């Protein structure tokens, strides 16, 4: 809970610099990750909650995951049709 709260506070603090759009895109990431990790661990045990790349890449796995998540967000934004006005 402390980690998720810290990320939320960080995003809220940086929101004026990031802008409303980017801050809004980043805000659900900690919530999704926490829910998926808890669900995986509860369903399949400790080994399921550990990221596949974590043992091999160490902290670099978080960089890979962040880039993948931001890439998915970028593709989603491009897929949304622009409405005039």
Short mmCIF file of N, CA, C and O in Angstrom, two decimals:
data_model
loop_
_atom_site.label_atom_id
_atom_site.label_comp_id
_atom_site.label_asym_id
_atom_site.label_seq_id
_atom_site.Cartn_x
_atom_site.Cartn_y
_atom_site.Cartn_z
N UNK A 1 0.83 -1.19 0.00
CA UNK A 1 0.00 0.00 0.00
C UNK A 1 0.87 1.25 0.00
O UNK A 1 0.53 2.23 -0.64
N UNK A 2 1.99 1.17 0.70
CA UNK A 2 2.89 2.32 0.75
C UNK A 2 3.47 2.63 -0.63
O UNK A 2 3.54 3.79 -1.03
N UNK A 3 3.84 1.58 -1.36
CA UNK A 3 4.41 1.80 -2.69
C UNK A 3 3.38 2.41 -3.64
O UNK A 3 3.68 3.36 -4.37
N UNK A 4 2.17 1.86 -3.64
CA UNK A 4 1.12 2.40 -4.52
C UNK A 4 0.78 3.83 -4.15
O UNK A 4 0.61 4.69 -5.02
N UNK A 5 0.69 4.11 -2.84
CA UNK A 5 0.39 5.47 -2.39
C UNK A 5 1.49 6.42 -2.79
O UNK A 5 1.23 7.55 -3.22
N UNK A 6 2.74 5.98 -2.68
CA UNK A 6 3.87 6.83 -3.07
C UNK A 6 3.83 7.18 -4.55
O UNK A 6 4.09 8.33 -4.93
N UNK A 7 3.49 6.20 -5.38
CA UNK A 7 3.41 6.46 -6.82
C UNK A 7 2.27 7.45 -7.12
O UNK A 7 2.43 8.36 -7.93
N UNK A 8 1.15 7.27 -6.46
CA UNK A 8 0.03 8.18 -6.67
C UNK A 8 0.40 9.60 -6.25
O UNK A 8 0.11 10.57 -6.95
N UNK A 9 1.07 9.73 -5.10
CA UNK A 9 1.50 11.06 -4.64
C UNK A 9 2.51 11.66 -5.61
O UNK A 9 2.45 12.85 -5.92
N UNK A 10 3.43 10.84 -6.11
CA UNK A 10 4.41 11.33 -7.07
C UNK A 10 3.74 11.84 -8.34
O UNK A 10 4.05 12.93 -8.83
N UNK A 11 2.81 11.06 -8.88
CA UNK A 11 2.11 11.48 -10.09
C UNK A 11 1.30 12.75 -9.84
O UNK A 11 1.27 13.66 -10.67
N UNK A 12 0.66 12.83 -8.68
CA UNK A 12 -0.12 14.02 -8.34
C UNK A 12 0.77 15.24 -8.21
O UNK A 12 0.42 16.33 -8.66
N UNK A 13 1.94 15.05 -7.61
CA UNK A 13 2.88 16.17 -7.45
C UNK A 13 3.42 16.64 -8.80
O UNK A 13 3.57 17.84 -9.02
N UNK A 14 3.68 15.69 -9.68
CA UNK A 14 4.23 16.04 -11.00
C UNK A 14 3.17 16.42 -12.03
O UNK A 14 3.51 16.80 -13.15
N UNK A 15 1.90 16.30 -11.67
CA UNK A 15 0.82 16.57 -12.61
C UNK A 15 0.92 17.94 -13.28
O UNK A 15 0.69 18.05 -14.49
N UNK A 16 1.26 19.02 -12.55
CA UNK A 16 1.38 20.31 -13.24
C UNK A 16 2.47 20.31 -14.32
O UNK A 16 2.32 20.97 -15.34
N UNK A 17 3.54 19.54 -14.11
CA UNK A 17 4.60 19.46 -15.11
C UNK A 17 4.25 18.51 -16.24
O UNK A 17 4.59 18.75 -17.40
N UNK A 18 3.58 17.41 -15.90
CA UNK A 18 3.22 16.41 -16.91
C UNK A 18 2.04 16.83 -17.76
O UNK A 18 1.92 16.42 -18.91
N UNK A 19 1.16 17.61 -17.18
CA UNK A 19 -0.08 17.98 -17.85
C UNK A 19 -1.17 16.98 -17.49
O UNK A 19 -0.90 15.85 -17.08
N UNK A 20 -2.39 17.41 -17.64
CA UNK A 20 -3.53 16.59 -17.24
C UNK A 20 -3.61 15.30 -18.05
O UNK A 20 -3.93 14.24 -17.51
N UNK A 21 -3.31 15.38 -19.33
CA UNK A 21 -3.45 14.21 -20.20
C UNK A 21 -2.47 13.09 -19.80
O UNK A 21 -2.87 11.95 -19.59
N UNK A 22 -1.18 13.43 -19.69
CA UNK A 22 -0.17 12.44 -19.36
C UNK A 22 -0.33 11.93 -17.93
O UNK A 22 -0.20 10.74 -17.67
N UNK A 23 -0.64 12.81 -17.01
CA UNK A 23 -0.86 12.38 -15.61
C UNK A 23 -2.04 11.42 -15.53
O UNK A 23 -2.00 10.43 -14.79
N UNK A 24 -3.07 11.68 -16.30
CA UNK A 24 -4.23 10.79 -16.33
C UNK A 24 -3.89 9.43 -16.92
O UNK A 24 -4.41 8.40 -16.48
N UNK A 25 -3.01 9.41 -17.92
CA UNK A 25 -2.61 8.13 -18.51
C UNK A 25 -1.75 7.31 -17.55
O UNK A 25 -1.83 6.08 -17.53
N UNK A 26 -0.92 7.96 -16.77
CA UNK A 26 -0.02 7.25 -15.86
C UNK A 26 -0.71 6.79 -14.58
O UNK A 26 -0.26 5.84 -13.96
N UNK A 27 -1.78 7.42 -14.18
CA UNK A 27 -2.38 7.14 -12.88
C UNK A 27 -2.90 5.72 -12.70
O UNK A 27 -2.78 5.17 -11.61
N UNK A 28 -3.49 5.06 -13.71
CA UNK A 28 -4.00 3.70 -13.44
C UNK A 28 -2.93 2.62 -13.41
O UNK A 28 -3.20 1.52 -12.96
N UNK A 29 -1.71 2.89 -13.85
CA UNK A 29 -0.69 1.85 -13.92
C UNK A 29 -0.42 1.17 -12.58
O UNK A 29 -0.38 -0.06 -12.52
N UNK A 30 -0.22 1.91 -11.48
CA UNK A 30 0.03 1.23 -10.20
C UNK A 30 -1.16 0.38 -9.74
O UNK A 30 -0.98 -0.69 -9.17
N UNK A 31 -2.35 0.84 -10.01
CA UNK A 31 -3.54 0.10 -9.59
C UNK A 31 -3.63 -1.21 -10.36
O UNK A 31 -3.85 -2.28 -9.77
N UNK A 32 -3.44 -1.18 -11.68
CA UNK A 32 -3.49 -2.40 -12.48
C UNK A 32 -2.42 -3.40 -12.02
O UNK A 32 -2.69 -4.59 -11.86
N UNK A 33 -1.20 -2.92 -11.82
CA UNK A 33 -0.11 -3.80 -11.42
C UNK A 33 -0.37 -4.45 -10.07
O UNK A 33 -0.13 -5.65 -9.90
N UNK A 34 -0.87 -3.68 -9.13
CA UNK A 34 -1.13 -4.22 -7.79
C UNK A 34 -2.22 -5.28 -7.83
O UNK A 34 -2.08 -6.36 -7.24
N UNK A 35 -3.29 -5.01 -8.54
CA UNK A 35 -4.39 -5.98 -8.63
C UNK A 35 -3.94 -7.26 -9.31
O UNK A 35 -4.22 -8.37 -8.84
N UNK A 36 -3.21 -7.15 -10.42
CA UNK A 36 -2.75 -8.34 -11.13
C UNK A 36 -1.77 -9.15 -10.30
O UNK A 36 -1.83 -10.39 -10.29
N UNK A 37 -0.86 -8.50 -9.60
CA UNK A 37 0.11 -9.22 -8.77
C UNK A 37 -0.57 -9.97 -7.63
O UNK A 37 -0.27 -11.13 -7.37
N UNK A 38 -1.50 -9.30 -6.95
CA UNK A 38 -2.21 -9.95 -5.84
C UNK A 38 -3.05 -11.12 -6.35
O UNK A 38 -3.03 -12.21 -5.75
N UNK A 39 -3.76 -10.93 -7.43
CA UNK A 39 -4.59 -12.00 -7.99
C UNK A 39 -3.74 -13.19 -8.43
O UNK A 39 -4.07 -14.34 -8.14
N UNK A 40 -2.63 -12.92 -9.10
CA UNK A 40 -1.74 -14.00 -9.56
C UNK A 40 -1.16 -14.78 -8.38
O UNK A 40 -1.11 -16.01 -8.41
N UNK A 41 -0.72 -14.06 -7.36
CA UNK A 41 -0.14 -14.73 -6.20
C UNK A 41 -1.19 -15.56 -5.47
O UNK A 41 -0.93 -16.69 -5.06
N UNK A 42 -2.39 -15.02 -5.33
CA UNK A 42 -3.45 -15.75 -4.63
C UNK A 42 -3.85 -17.00 -5.41
O UNK A 42 -4.09 -18.06 -4.83
N UNK A 43 -3.92 -16.91 -6.72
CA UNK A 43 -4.38 -18.02 -7.54
C UNK A 43 -3.32 -19.10 -7.75
O UNK A 43 -3.60 -20.29 -7.65
N UNK A 44 -2.08 -18.67 -8.05
CA UNK A 44 -1.04 -19.62 -8.46
C UNK A 44 0.19 -19.65 -7.57
O UNK A 44 1.19 -20.28 -7.91
N UNK A 45 0.18 -18.92 -6.47
CA UNK A 45 1.32 -18.94 -5.57
C UNK A 45 2.35 -17.87 -5.87
O UNK A 45 2.22 -17.08 -6.79
N UNK A 46 3.40 -17.88 -5.07
CA UNK A 46 4.44 -16.84 -5.13
C UNK A 46 5.11 -16.76 -6.50
O UNK A 46 5.39 -15.68 -7.02
N UNK A 47 5.40 -17.92 -7.09
CA UNK A 47 6.12 -17.93 -8.37
C UNK A 47 5.36 -17.21 -9.48
O UNK A 47 5.97 -16.60 -10.37
N UNK A 48 4.04 -17.23 -9.44
CA UNK A 48 3.25 -16.57 -10.48
C UNK A 48 3.28 -15.06 -10.38
O UNK A 48 3.08 -14.36 -11.36
N UNK A 49 3.54 -14.54 -9.19
CA UNK A 49 3.56 -13.10 -9.01
C UNK A 49 4.88 -12.47 -9.44
O UNK A 49 4.97 -11.27 -9.63
N UNK A 50 5.91 -13.29 -9.61
CA UNK A 50 7.22 -12.79 -10.03
C UNK A 50 7.20 -12.66 -11.54
O UNK A 50 6.83 -13.59 -12.26
N UNK A 51 7.59 -11.49 -12.04
CA UNK A 51 7.61 -11.27 -13.50
C UNK A 51 8.55 -12.24 -14.17
O UNK A 51 9.60 -12.59 -13.61
N UNK A 52 8.21 -12.66 -15.37
CA UNK A 52 9.00 -13.65 -16.11
C UNK A 52 10.43 -13.14 -16.31
O UNK A 52 11.39 -13.88 -16.16
N UNK A 53 10.57 -11.88 -16.66
CA UNK A 53 11.90 -11.33 -16.96
C UNK A 53 12.65 -10.88 -15.70
O UNK A 53 13.84 -10.59 -15.79
N UNK A 54 12.01 -10.85 -14.57
CA UNK A 54 12.66 -10.31 -13.36
C UNK A 54 13.90 -11.08 -12.96
O UNK A 54 14.94 -10.46 -12.70
N UNK A 55 13.88 -12.42 -12.90
CA UNK A 55 15.11 -13.12 -12.51
C UNK A 55 16.26 -12.90 -13.48
O UNK A 55 17.41 -12.78 -13.08
N UNK A 56 15.97 -12.80 -14.78
CA UNK A 56 17.02 -12.65 -15.78
C UNK A 56 17.52 -11.21 -15.90
O UNK A 56 18.71 -10.98 -16.03
N UNK A 57 16.61 -10.25 -15.84
CA UNK A 57 16.98 -8.85 -16.09
C UNK A 57 17.13 -8.01 -14.84
O UNK A 57 17.61 -6.88 -14.90
N UNK A 58 16.67 -8.50 -13.71
CA UNK A 58 16.72 -7.70 -12.49
C UNK A 58 15.82 -6.48 -12.63
O UNK A 58 14.72 -6.55 -13.15
N UNK A 59 16.32 -5.33 -12.19
CA UNK A 59 15.53 -4.10 -12.25
C UNK A 59 15.28 -3.64 -13.68
O UNK A 59 14.35 -2.89 -13.93
N UNK A 60 16.08 -4.11 -14.62
CA UNK A 60 15.84 -3.79 -16.02
C UNK A 60 14.49 -4.29 -16.51
O UNK A 60 13.93 -3.76 -17.47
N UNK A 61 13.94 -5.31 -15.85
CA UNK A 61 12.63 -5.82 -16.22
C UNK A 61 11.56 -4.75 -16.02
O UNK A 61 10.59 -4.70 -16.77
N UNK A 62 11.73 -3.90 -15.03
CA UNK A 62 10.77 -2.83 -14.80
C UNK A 62 10.83 -1.79 -15.91
O UNK A 62 9.82 -1.22 -16.29
N UNK A 63 12.02 -1.55 -16.43
CA UNK A 63 12.15 -0.63 -17.56
C UNK A 63 11.43 -1.21 -18.78
O UNK A 63 10.68 -0.51 -19.46
N UNK A 64 11.64 -2.50 -19.04
CA UNK A 64 10.97 -3.16 -20.16
C UNK A 64 9.46 -3.09 -19.99
O UNK A 64 8.71 -2.78 -20.93
N UNK A 65 8.98 -3.37 -18.77
CA UNK A 65 7.54 -3.34 -18.51
C UNK A 65 6.97 -1.94 -18.67
O UNK A 65 5.88 -1.76 -19.22
N UNK A 66 7.71 -0.93 -18.22
CA UNK A 66 7.25 0.45 -18.34
C UNK A 66 7.16 0.87 -19.80
O UNK A 66 6.17 1.48 -20.23
N UNK A 67 8.18 0.54 -20.57
CA UNK A 67 8.16 0.88 -22.00
C UNK A 67 7.00 0.17 -22.71
O UNK A 67 6.30 0.77 -23.52
N UNK A 68 6.78 -1.10 -22.36
CA UNK A 68 5.67 -1.83 -22.97
C UNK A 68 4.32 -1.22 -22.60
O UNK A 68 3.44 -1.07 -23.45
N UNK A 69 4.16 -0.84 -21.34
CA UNK A 69 2.89 -0.25 -20.90
C UNK A 69 2.65 1.10 -21.57
O UNK A 69 1.54 1.39 -22.03
N UNK A 70 3.69 1.93 -21.64
CA UNK A 70 3.53 3.23 -22.28
C UNK A 70 3.29 3.07 -23.78
O UNK A 70 2.53 3.83 -24.38
N UNK A 71 3.92 2.07 -24.39
CA UNK A 71 3.67 1.79 -25.81
C UNK A 71 2.22 1.38 -26.06
O UNK A 71 1.59 1.83 -27.01
N UNK A 72 1.70 0.54 -25.17
CA UNK A 72 0.30 0.13 -25.29
C UNK A 72 -0.63 1.33 -25.13
O UNK A 72 -1.63 1.46 -25.85
N UNK A 73 -0.31 2.20 -24.19
CA UNK A 73 -1.12 3.41 -24.00
C UNK A 73 -1.07 4.29 -25.25
O UNK A 73 -2.08 4.84 -25.67
N UNK A 74 0.13 4.43 -25.84
CA UNK A 74 0.27 5.24 -27.04
C UNK A 74 -0.54 4.68 -28.20
O UNK A 74 -1.19 5.43 -28.94
N UNK A 75 -0.52 3.36 -28.36
CA UNK A 75 -1.31 2.74 -29.42
C UNK A 75 -2.81 2.92 -29.18
O UNK A 75 -3.58 3.14 -30.11
N UNK A 76 -3.20 2.85 -27.93
CA UNK A 76 -4.61 3.05 -27.59
C UNK A 76 -5.06 4.48 -27.92
O UNK A 76 -6.14 4.69 -28.48
N UNK A 77 -4.21 5.45 -27.60
CA UNK A 77 -4.54 6.84 -27.89
C UNK A 77 -4.70 7.05 -29.40
O UNK A 77 -5.61 7.72 -29.86
N UNK A 78 -3.81 6.44 -30.18
CA UNK A 78 -3.88 6.59 -31.64
C UNK A 78 -5.11 5.91 -32.22
O UNK A 78 -5.60 6.29 -33.27
N UNK A 79 -5.60 4.87 -31.54
CA UNK A 79 -6.77 4.14 -32.04
C UNK A 79 -8.09 4.86 -31.77
O UNK A 79 -9.08 4.59 -32.42
N UNK A 80 -8.08 5.82 -30.85
CA UNK A 80 -9.30 6.56 -30.52
C UNK A 80 -9.53 7.61 -31.60
O UNK A 80 -8.66 8.44 -31.87
N UNK A 81 -10.67 7.60 -32.24
CA UNK A 81 -10.94 8.59 -33.28
C UNK A 81 -11.02 10.01 -32.70
O UNK A 81 -11.53 10.21 -31.61
N UNK A 82 -10.49 10.94 -33.44
CA UNK A 82 -10.51 12.35 -33.02
C UNK A 82 -11.87 12.93 -33.39
O UNK A 82 -12.34 12.83 -34.52
N UNK A 83 -12.51 13.55 -32.39
CA UNK A 83 -13.81 14.17 -32.62
C UNK A 83 -13.61 15.66 -32.84
O UNK A 83 -12.91 16.31 -32.06
N UNK A 84 -14.20 16.21 -33.87
CA UNK A 84 -14.04 17.64 -34.11
C UNK A 84 -14.70 18.47 -33.00
O UNK A 84 -15.71 18.07 -32.43
N UNK A 85 -14.08 19.59 -32.71
CA UNK A 85 -14.72 20.52 -31.77
C UNK A 85 -13.95 20.68 -30.59
O UNK A 85 -13.85 21.17 -29.64
#
